[in-house]
Structure formats: C-alpha cells, structure tokens
C-alpha cells in the first residue's frame, strides 16, 4: 500500500511490530577498528561488505550510556538547568543528567546526577524510557522521572557552569523549545515525560 506520494505506508500495528528477522542479512561485517580511545569515549569504524558488493567504513563513537532526569517538585514545577557548553560554545537549557557509571542502573545514575548537579535528593525515581539518540553514537540514553525532592548542596565537578531553576511543569517543553535551537538533552526527556502524562 502506498500513500499519495508513492511512499509505502504501514498501519500503526505494522510499524510497532518487531523489526524484520533478516535485517542486515545482506551486509557482511569484515572488521572493527578502534582508532581513538580516551577516558571519555572510544571512536572507531566497522568495515563491511555492502549488499552491492562494495566495501564501506561506518564510523562511530562510543561515549557510554547517559541518563537525563525529569525532576518534578511537589508544587508541580520541573527542574531545568542553564548550562554552558564549551563544545557548542553556547548556553543550553537542559535537564539534569550525565554519564552512567559502571555498575549503576539508569535510576541510580539519575538520582546521583540530580543530587550532584542541583543538590536535590529524590525520594522517588522511576525509569521511563531508553532510546538510541543517533546511529553515530553507540550509547543508550535513558529518561528517569524523579519526585519527592529534598533540597541539598550540589557537588559540581570542575568546569561545570550550571544554574538550576524550576518552571511550571506544563510550560517546561515550551521553555526549551523557545530557544533558537533546542537542545536534545532537555527537549527529548521532557517530551517522553509529557507522553507519559506526567507534565499536565
């Protein structure tokens, strides 16, 4: 079945079904090379034989898994961070979060990152979603929802330039989207939480 533009269409049930069992069967993995490694990520490429017989290199970066926290206060406000990014050379409006340490669950990492970046201690936290943000990065990004917050003292690392504040929960998505180029670390977790009915 095709739409008006000639692109095949699927029903929602078909789109939600498991991926084809033979996905990638016509691609032959030949080699994996790591070309750069440091304490923060490894980078490399996979060499493959494509379905047309040609060889290709597909580059990737593996920074480890990350978690973002949608933290909601008893007053119905969401915690956001104004955070300067050296890599992008601009200030980002984002959710608390960071790298998942070895042996941590996403929830444990989210609670820890929330405490370190804002000082807030979460009495309750739950896993909402995990997804792969891009095909370039071999990582899983998770979203955790935190409530029953108690104030405390942040424990920022050297180089972290963070200003934490709250906005009404039903305005959080709009606040992030109001930026000229919204940052995914703020926008995507908030959209996931809203889809779960948590930011009404």
XYZ file of N, CA and C in Angstrom:
600
model
N 0.853 -1.194 0.000
C 0.000 0.000 0.000
C 0.886 1.240 0.000
N 0.535 2.199 -0.871
C 1.335 3.417 -0.979
C 0.471 4.636 -0.737
N 1.105 5.695 -0.195
C 0.405 6.952 0.005
C 0.364 7.749 -1.287
N -0.163 8.964 -1.197
C -0.307 9.807 -2.379
C 1.034 10.149 -3.013
N 2.104 10.155 -2.203
C 3.423 10.494 -2.735
C 4.181 9.268 -3.232
N 3.534 8.114 -3.216
C 4.175 6.901 -3.698
C 5.007 6.168 -2.673
N 5.153 6.717 -1.475
C 5.922 6.066 -0.423
C 5.037 5.009 0.241
N 5.550 3.777 0.397
C 4.740 2.737 1.036
C 4.312 3.161 2.440
N 3.096 2.811 2.812
C 2.585 3.133 4.140
C 2.372 1.854 4.933
N 2.385 2.000 6.252
C 2.114 0.873 7.150
C 1.046 1.289 8.143
N 0.325 0.314 8.642
C -0.590 0.595 9.741
C 0.236 0.787 11.007
N -0.362 1.379 12.045
C 0.365 1.559 13.300
C 0.774 0.215 13.881
N -0.064 -0.815 13.710
C 0.278 -2.145 14.219
C 1.513 -2.689 13.500
N 1.599 -2.466 12.195
C 2.763 -2.934 11.434
C 4.022 -2.178 11.848
N 3.884 -0.879 12.084
C 5.038 -0.068 12.469
C 5.547 -0.453 13.847
N 4.652 -0.895 14.739
C 5.035 -1.265 16.099
C 5.553 -2.688 16.204
N 5.392 -3.469 15.142
C 5.820 -4.865 15.173
C 7.338 -4.966 15.285
N 7.811 -6.160 15.638
C 9.246 -6.387 15.725
C 9.899 -6.132 14.370
N 11.169 -5.696 14.352
C 11.860 -5.472 13.073
C 12.021 -6.789 12.325
N 12.250 -6.716 11.014
C 12.408 -7.939 10.225
C 13.532 -8.815 10.766
N 13.286 -10.118 10.819
C 14.282 -11.047 11.363
C 15.544 -11.087 10.508
N 15.402 -10.778 9.216
C 16.553 -10.845 8.316
C 17.221 -9.491 8.100
N 16.908 -8.492 8.952
C 17.517 -7.170 8.800
C 19.034 -7.278 8.863
N 19.716 -6.721 7.883
C 21.171 -6.748 7.847
C 21.776 -8.025 7.301
N 20.918 -8.960 6.866
C 21.439 -10.252 6.395
C 22.324 -10.110 5.168
N 22.105 -9.073 4.375
C 22.888 -8.878 3.148
C 24.144 -8.041 3.374
N 24.417 -7.704 4.614
C 25.613 -6.932 4.964
C 26.583 -7.856 5.691
N 27.854 -7.873 5.271
C 28.855 -8.750 5.880
C 29.849 -7.923 6.683
N 29.905 -8.177 7.984
C 30.867 -7.476 8.842
C 32.248 -8.085 8.651
N 33.212 -7.255 8.271
C 34.565 -7.724 7.989
C 35.535 -7.447 9.123
N 35.412 -6.282 9.755
C 36.408 -5.915 10.770
C 35.886 -4.735 11.587
N 36.399 -4.604 12.784
C 36.145 -3.435 13.633
C 37.484 -2.878 14.077
N 37.674 -1.583 13.896
C 38.921 -0.924 14.300
C 38.610 0.207 15.274
N 39.338 0.244 16.384
C 39.283 1.380 17.304
C 40.444 2.297 16.955
N 40.151 3.544 16.626
C 41.193 4.466 16.173
C 41.506 5.543 17.207
N 40.665 5.686 18.226
C 40.923 6.690 19.253
C 40.276 6.234 20.546
N 40.996 6.404 21.646
C 40.464 6.000 22.948
C 40.979 6.949 24.010
N 40.100 7.413 24.870
C 40.472 8.266 25.989
C 39.519 7.962 27.149
N 39.654 8.634 28.291
C 38.782 8.302 29.427
C 37.306 8.601 29.197
N 36.969 9.333 28.144
C 35.590 9.767 27.941
C 34.848 9.026 26.841
N 35.566 8.515 25.843
C 34.908 7.782 24.761
C 35.942 7.004 23.964
N 35.436 6.055 23.160
C 36.263 5.419 22.154
C 35.621 5.704 20.803
N 36.429 5.741 19.768
C 35.931 6.009 18.425
C 36.575 5.022 17.459
N 35.819 4.637 16.463
C 36.354 3.696 15.500
C 35.432 3.533 14.313
N 35.591 2.401 13.625
C 34.726 2.145 12.473
C 34.556 0.643 12.294
N 33.479 0.276 11.625
C 33.249 -1.089 11.173
C 33.454 -1.120 9.658
N 34.215 -2.082 9.204
C 34.353 -2.277 7.771
C 33.404 -3.396 7.362
N 32.589 -3.114 6.353
C 31.571 -4.073 5.942
C 31.573 -4.238 4.430
N 31.027 -5.360 4.019
C 30.713 -5.540 2.602
C 29.232 -5.257 2.429
N 28.932 -4.275 1.606
C 27.554 -3.834 1.410
C 26.803 -4.814 0.506
N 25.480 -4.720 0.476
C 24.701 -5.628 -0.381
C 25.099 -5.585 -1.850
N 25.652 -4.431 -2.314
C 26.058 -4.346 -3.729
C 27.467 -4.884 -3.970
N 28.107 -5.420 -2.916
C 29.440 -5.989 -3.050
C 30.565 -5.020 -2.737
N 30.268 -3.738 -2.674
C 31.285 -2.740 -2.337
C 31.610 -2.798 -0.843
N 32.836 -2.379 -0.531
C 33.229 -2.287 0.878
C 33.040 -0.858 1.366
N 32.668 -0.721 2.628
C 32.489 0.605 3.201
C 32.909 0.636 4.662
N 33.306 1.819 5.113
C 33.633 2.030 6.528
C 32.542 2.884 7.161
N 32.037 2.427 8.285
C 30.993 3.141 9.005
C 31.531 3.518 10.383
N 31.750 4.822 10.549
C 32.414 5.326 11.751
C 31.419 5.519 12.896
N 31.926 5.391 14.125
C 31.075 5.515 15.307
C 31.890 6.045 16.478
N 31.161 6.537 17.460
C 31.736 6.975 18.739
C 30.973 6.266 19.852
N 31.670 5.776 20.845
C 31.042 5.111 21.989
C 31.413 5.866 23.269
N 30.517 6.755 23.739
C 30.807 7.505 24.962
C 30.252 6.850 26.218
N 29.651 5.692 26.115
C 28.979 5.074 27.255
C 27.559 5.606 27.377
N 26.799 5.002 28.253
C 25.391 5.357 28.385
C 25.196 6.627 29.208
N 24.082 7.322 28.927
C 23.739 8.562 29.610
C 22.313 8.488 30.149
N 22.031 9.342 31.099
C 20.687 9.440 31.658
C 20.315 10.905 31.812
N 19.048 11.214 31.583
C 18.509 12.552 31.826
C 17.367 12.418 32.830
N 17.222 13.416 33.677
C 16.239 13.347 34.758
C 15.204 14.453 34.608
N 13.945 14.043 34.547
C 12.838 14.987 34.642
C 12.414 14.980 36.108
N 12.795 16.026 36.817
C 12.544 16.114 38.260
C 11.417 17.109 38.515
N 10.354 16.635 39.155
C 9.184 17.476 39.407
C 8.995 17.690 40.898
N 8.832 18.937 41.298
C 8.644 19.281 42.701
C 7.204 19.024 43.135
N 6.976 19.064 44.442
C 5.611 18.904 44.967
C 4.697 20.022 44.493
N 5.278 21.153 44.128
C 4.494 22.297 43.655
C 4.162 22.200 42.167
N 4.545 21.092 41.522
C 4.230 20.920 40.112
C 5.148 21.694 39.190
N 6.403 21.855 39.594
C 7.384 22.536 38.757
C 8.513 21.566 38.397
N 9.103 21.782 37.217
C 10.163 20.922 36.717
C 11.503 21.639 36.829
N 12.514 20.885 37.230
C 13.865 21.433 37.387
C 14.566 21.448 36.029
N 15.050 22.621 35.634
C 15.844 22.760 34.418
C 17.199 23.363 34.758
N 18.137 23.172 33.874
C 19.481 23.721 34.057
C 19.817 24.665 32.913
N 20.376 25.803 33.273
C 21.040 26.673 32.298
C 22.508 26.310 32.394
N 23.052 25.718 31.338
C 24.397 25.143 31.413
C 25.215 25.537 30.199
N 26.382 26.111 30.449
C 27.263 26.485 29.344
C 27.967 25.251 28.797
N 27.948 25.094 27.470
C 28.640 24.001 26.803
C 29.845 24.553 26.045
N 31.026 24.098 26.437
C 32.241 24.509 25.733
C 32.221 23.969 24.299
N 31.719 22.747 24.121
C 31.723 22.117 22.796
C 30.881 22.906 21.792
N 29.738 23.393 22.239
C 28.860 24.147 21.353
C 29.050 25.655 21.489
N 29.811 26.078 22.490
C 30.075 27.491 22.756
C 28.781 28.297 22.885
N 27.865 27.759 23.663
C 26.626 28.472 23.958
C 25.995 27.868 25.207
N 25.042 28.584 25.747
C 24.327 28.097 26.916
C 23.172 27.212 26.484
N 22.976 26.104 27.198
C 21.938 25.143 26.873
C 20.887 25.123 27.978
N 19.639 24.993 27.592
C 18.564 24.763 28.551
C 18.272 23.276 28.513
N 18.538 22.601 29.624
C 18.523 21.147 29.605
C 17.999 20.590 30.917
N 17.870 19.279 30.972
C 17.506 18.576 32.195
C 18.779 18.125 32.907
N 18.716 17.915 34.213
C 19.863 17.325 34.900
C 20.182 15.956 34.309
N 21.444 15.572 34.367
C 21.804 14.252 33.861
C 23.278 14.145 33.569
N 23.674 12.971 33.124
C 25.075 12.750 32.809
C 25.356 11.280 32.552
N 26.615 10.915 32.647
C 27.062 9.566 32.319
C 26.642 8.567 33.389
N 26.371 7.356 32.941
C 26.066 6.246 33.848
C 27.377 5.558 34.206
N 27.682 5.500 35.490
C 28.918 4.855 35.937
C 28.774 3.334 35.869
N 29.901 2.657 35.792
C 29.900 1.191 35.724
C 29.188 0.615 36.944
N 28.286 -0.305 36.705
C 27.561 -0.956 37.794
C 26.299 -0.246 38.222
N 26.052 0.975 37.712
C 24.851 1.717 38.075
C 23.687 1.360 37.161
N 22.488 1.373 37.714
C 21.290 1.335 36.883
C 21.011 2.754 36.398
N 20.115 2.878 35.428
C 19.755 4.217 34.962
C 19.136 5.040 36.090
N 18.320 4.412 36.906
C 17.680 5.139 38.007
C 18.717 5.591 39.022
N 19.637 4.721 39.380
C 20.689 5.086 40.336
C 21.530 6.234 39.798
N 21.890 6.164 38.521
C 22.695 7.228 37.916
C 21.914 8.532 37.879
N 20.620 8.466 37.560
C 19.806 9.676 37.507
C 19.688 10.351 38.853
N 19.457 9.571 39.892
C 19.356 10.125 41.250
C 20.678 10.772 41.653
N 21.788 10.111 41.326
C 23.108 10.661 41.664
C 23.378 11.950 40.901
N 23.128 11.958 39.590
C 23.379 13.158 38.790
C 22.502 14.325 39.250
N 21.256 14.054 39.576
C 20.370 15.108 40.079
C 20.938 15.716 41.359
N 21.411 14.869 42.249
C 21.981 15.351 43.509
C 23.255 16.158 43.256
N 24.133 15.655 42.390
C 25.402 16.335 42.148
C 25.198 17.694 41.482
N 24.282 17.771 40.530
C 24.127 18.996 39.744
C 23.219 20.040 40.399
N 22.272 19.592 41.217
C 21.310 20.533 41.812
C 21.266 20.499 43.329
N 21.808 19.461 43.940
C 21.688 19.284 45.376
C 20.410 18.578 45.789
N 19.481 18.394 44.873
C 18.191 17.788 45.208
C 18.315 16.283 45.400
N 17.707 15.816 46.500
C 17.652 14.385 46.791
C 16.273 13.876 46.408
N 16.215 12.859 45.566
C 14.935 12.328 45.107
C 14.489 11.183 46.008
N 13.309 11.334 46.614
C 12.763 10.251 47.417
C 12.180 9.142 46.569
N 11.712 9.505 45.365
C 11.146 8.536 44.438
C 11.731 8.787 43.045
N 12.024 7.715 42.342
C 12.525 7.841 40.973
C 12.120 6.606 40.195
N 11.721 6.805 38.952
C 11.318 5.686 38.115
C 11.859 5.829 36.703
N 12.150 4.684 36.104
C 12.620 4.616 34.726
C 11.447 4.841 33.791
N 11.616 5.735 32.792
C 10.565 5.991 31.819
C 10.849 5.386 30.449
N 12.054 5.579 29.949
C 12.338 5.180 28.560
C 13.838 5.103 28.327
N 14.227 4.261 27.393
C 15.610 4.227 26.909
C 15.567 4.225 25.395
N 16.477 4.956 24.779
C 16.494 5.066 23.327
C 17.918 5.315 22.845
N 18.130 5.130 21.555
C 19.434 5.393 20.931
C 19.314 6.714 20.183
N 20.006 7.772 20.628
C 19.784 9.105 20.055
C 20.254 9.269 18.616
N 21.335 8.611 18.226
C 21.805 8.674 16.843
C 22.486 7.359 16.505
N 22.656 7.101 15.207
C 23.382 5.905 14.781
C 24.896 6.096 14.865
N 25.325 7.334 14.992
C 26.762 7.627 15.117
C 27.287 7.241 16.494
N 26.461 7.389 17.515
C 26.898 7.175 18.888
C 26.373 5.846 19.401
N 27.284 4.982 19.795
C 26.895 3.677 20.325
C 26.631 3.841 21.819
N 25.475 4.365 22.119
C 25.105 4.628 23.501
C 23.603 4.500 23.637
N 23.177 4.288 24.861
C 21.758 4.328 25.191
C 21.521 5.533 26.080
N 20.514 6.315 25.741
C 20.105 7.474 26.544
C 18.813 7.090 27.256
N 18.775 7.251 28.554
C 17.590 6.899 29.334
C 16.971 8.141 29.952
N 15.685 8.036 30.253
C 14.948 9.108 30.918
C 14.408 8.568 32.239
N 14.675 9.308 33.306
C 14.202 8.954 34.643
C 13.343 10.096 35.178
N 12.263 9.747 35.832
C 11.350 10.734 36.426
C 11.529 10.700 37.934
N 11.828 11.855 38.534
C 12.130 11.933 39.961
C 11.159 12.871 40.675
N 10.719 12.459 41.849
C 9.803 13.262 42.672
C 10.213 13.165 44.134
N 9.391 13.751 45.011
C 9.658 13.762 46.458
C 11.057 14.327 46.706
N 11.264 15.541 46.206
C 12.593 16.157 46.202
C 12.874 16.892 47.510
N 14.076 16.700 48.016
C 14.547 17.405 49.212
C 15.778 18.212 48.850
N 15.847 19.491 49.291
C 16.998 20.334 48.926
C 18.282 19.886 49.599
N 19.392 20.208 48.965
C 20.705 19.906 49.499
C 21.741 20.740 48.772
N 22.992 20.418 48.981
C 24.090 21.167 48.380
C 24.620 20.447 47.148
N 24.711 21.135 46.010
C 25.265 20.496 44.807
C 26.728 20.103 45.008
N 27.179 19.177 44.211
C 28.572 18.734 44.223
C 29.080 18.767 42.790
N 29.317 19.995 42.294
C 29.687 20.177 40.894
C 31.150 19.817 40.649
N 31.391 19.266 39.460
C 32.750 18.979 39.054
C 33.407 20.245 38.524
N 34.731 20.242 38.486
C 35.459 21.362 37.908
C 35.030 21.550 36.452
N 34.727 22.790 36.088
C 34.328 23.074 34.718
C 32.835 23.052 34.489
N 32.049 22.618 35.482
C 30.594 22.635 35.323
C 30.055 24.014 35.687
N 29.441 24.669 34.720
C 28.876 26.011 34.881
C 27.363 25.871 34.776
N 26.691 25.678 35.931
C 25.283 25.287 35.953
C 24.477 26.218 36.850
N 23.312 26.624 36.349
C 22.346 27.384 37.137
C 21.032 26.615 37.100
N 20.606 26.068 38.246
C 19.379 25.275 38.319
C 18.211 26.160 38.741
N 17.054 25.928 38.127
C 15.839 26.662 38.485
C 14.636 25.810 38.109
N 13.441 26.248 38.462
C 12.237 25.489 38.149
C 11.279 26.315 37.297
N 10.476 25.616 36.503
C 9.404 26.228 35.717
C 8.162 25.375 35.912
N 6.963 25.933 35.731
C 5.755 25.115 35.815
C 5.842 23.926 34.860
N 5.406 22.761 35.332
C 5.559 21.538 34.549
C 4.928 21.652 33.171
N 3.758 22.295 33.077
C 3.085 22.376 31.783
C 3.701 23.414 30.851
N 4.731 24.130 31.332
C 5.424 25.106 30.492
C 6.848 24.673 30.140
N 7.276 23.519 30.672
C 8.677 23.120 30.513
C 9.054 22.858 29.062
N 8.218 22.142 28.327
C 8.519 21.851 26.928
C 8.608 23.142 26.120
N 7.647 24.031 26.335
C 7.638 25.302 25.609
C 8.874 26.131 25.940
N 9.320 26.073 27.187
C 10.509 26.835 27.590
C 11.741 26.377 26.821
N 11.905 25.063 26.701
C 13.067 24.536 25.974
C 12.936 24.820 24.481
N 11.722 24.676 23.943
C 11.512 24.897 22.512
C 11.630 26.361 22.116
N 11.559 27.248 23.079
C 11.652 28.673 22.772
C 13.060 29.082 22.354
N 14.056 28.251 22.684
C 15.418 28.555 22.268
C 15.532 28.422 20.744
N 16.453 29.182 20.162
C 16.614 29.171 18.709
C 16.905 27.775 18.181
N 17.707 27.022 18.914
C 17.993 25.640 18.545
C 17.906 24.801 19.814
N 16.738 24.238 20.121
C 16.573 23.496 21.375
C 17.568 22.347 21.496
N 18.006 22.103 22.720
C 18.985 21.050 22.987
C 18.252 19.750 23.302
N 18.682 18.665 22.645
C 18.013 17.377 22.809
C 18.014 16.851 24.225
N 19.052 17.187 24.999
C 19.129 16.724 26.377
C 18.071 17.324 27.277
N 17.430 18.387 26.798
C 16.300 18.949 27.530
C 14.985 18.593 26.876
N 14.942 18.704 25.553
C 13.681 18.529 24.837
C 13.180 17.086 24.865
N 14.027 16.131 24.519
C 13.561 14.753 24.407
C 13.066 14.177 25.732
N 13.803 14.324 26.850
C 13.276 13.795 28.119
C 11.931 14.405 28.512
N 11.764 15.697 28.273
C 10.506 16.348 28.621
C 9.366 15.840 27.746
N 9.640 15.605 26.461
C 8.612 15.061 25.575
C 8.224 13.645 25.995
N 9.205 12.843 26.410
C 8.909 11.496 26.895
C 8.016 11.564 28.128
N 8.373 12.438 29.076
C 7.580 12.574 30.294
C 6.167 13.063 29.989
N 6.057 14.004 29.065
C 4.730 14.505 28.696
C 3.890 13.416 28.043
N 4.521 12.593 27.217
C 3.819 11.489 26.572
C 3.296 10.496 27.621
N 4.014 10.407 28.745
C 3.580 9.531 29.840
C 2.500 10.182 30.706
N 2.114 11.413 30.359
C 1.078 12.105 31.120
C 1.550 12.700 32.433
N 2.852 12.979 32.530
C 3.424 13.402 33.815
C 3.586 14.914 33.940
N 3.408 15.677 32.865
C 3.657 17.111 32.938
C 2.380 17.932 32.697
N 1.240 17.350 32.999
C -0.031 18.063 32.794
C -0.231 19.160 33.836
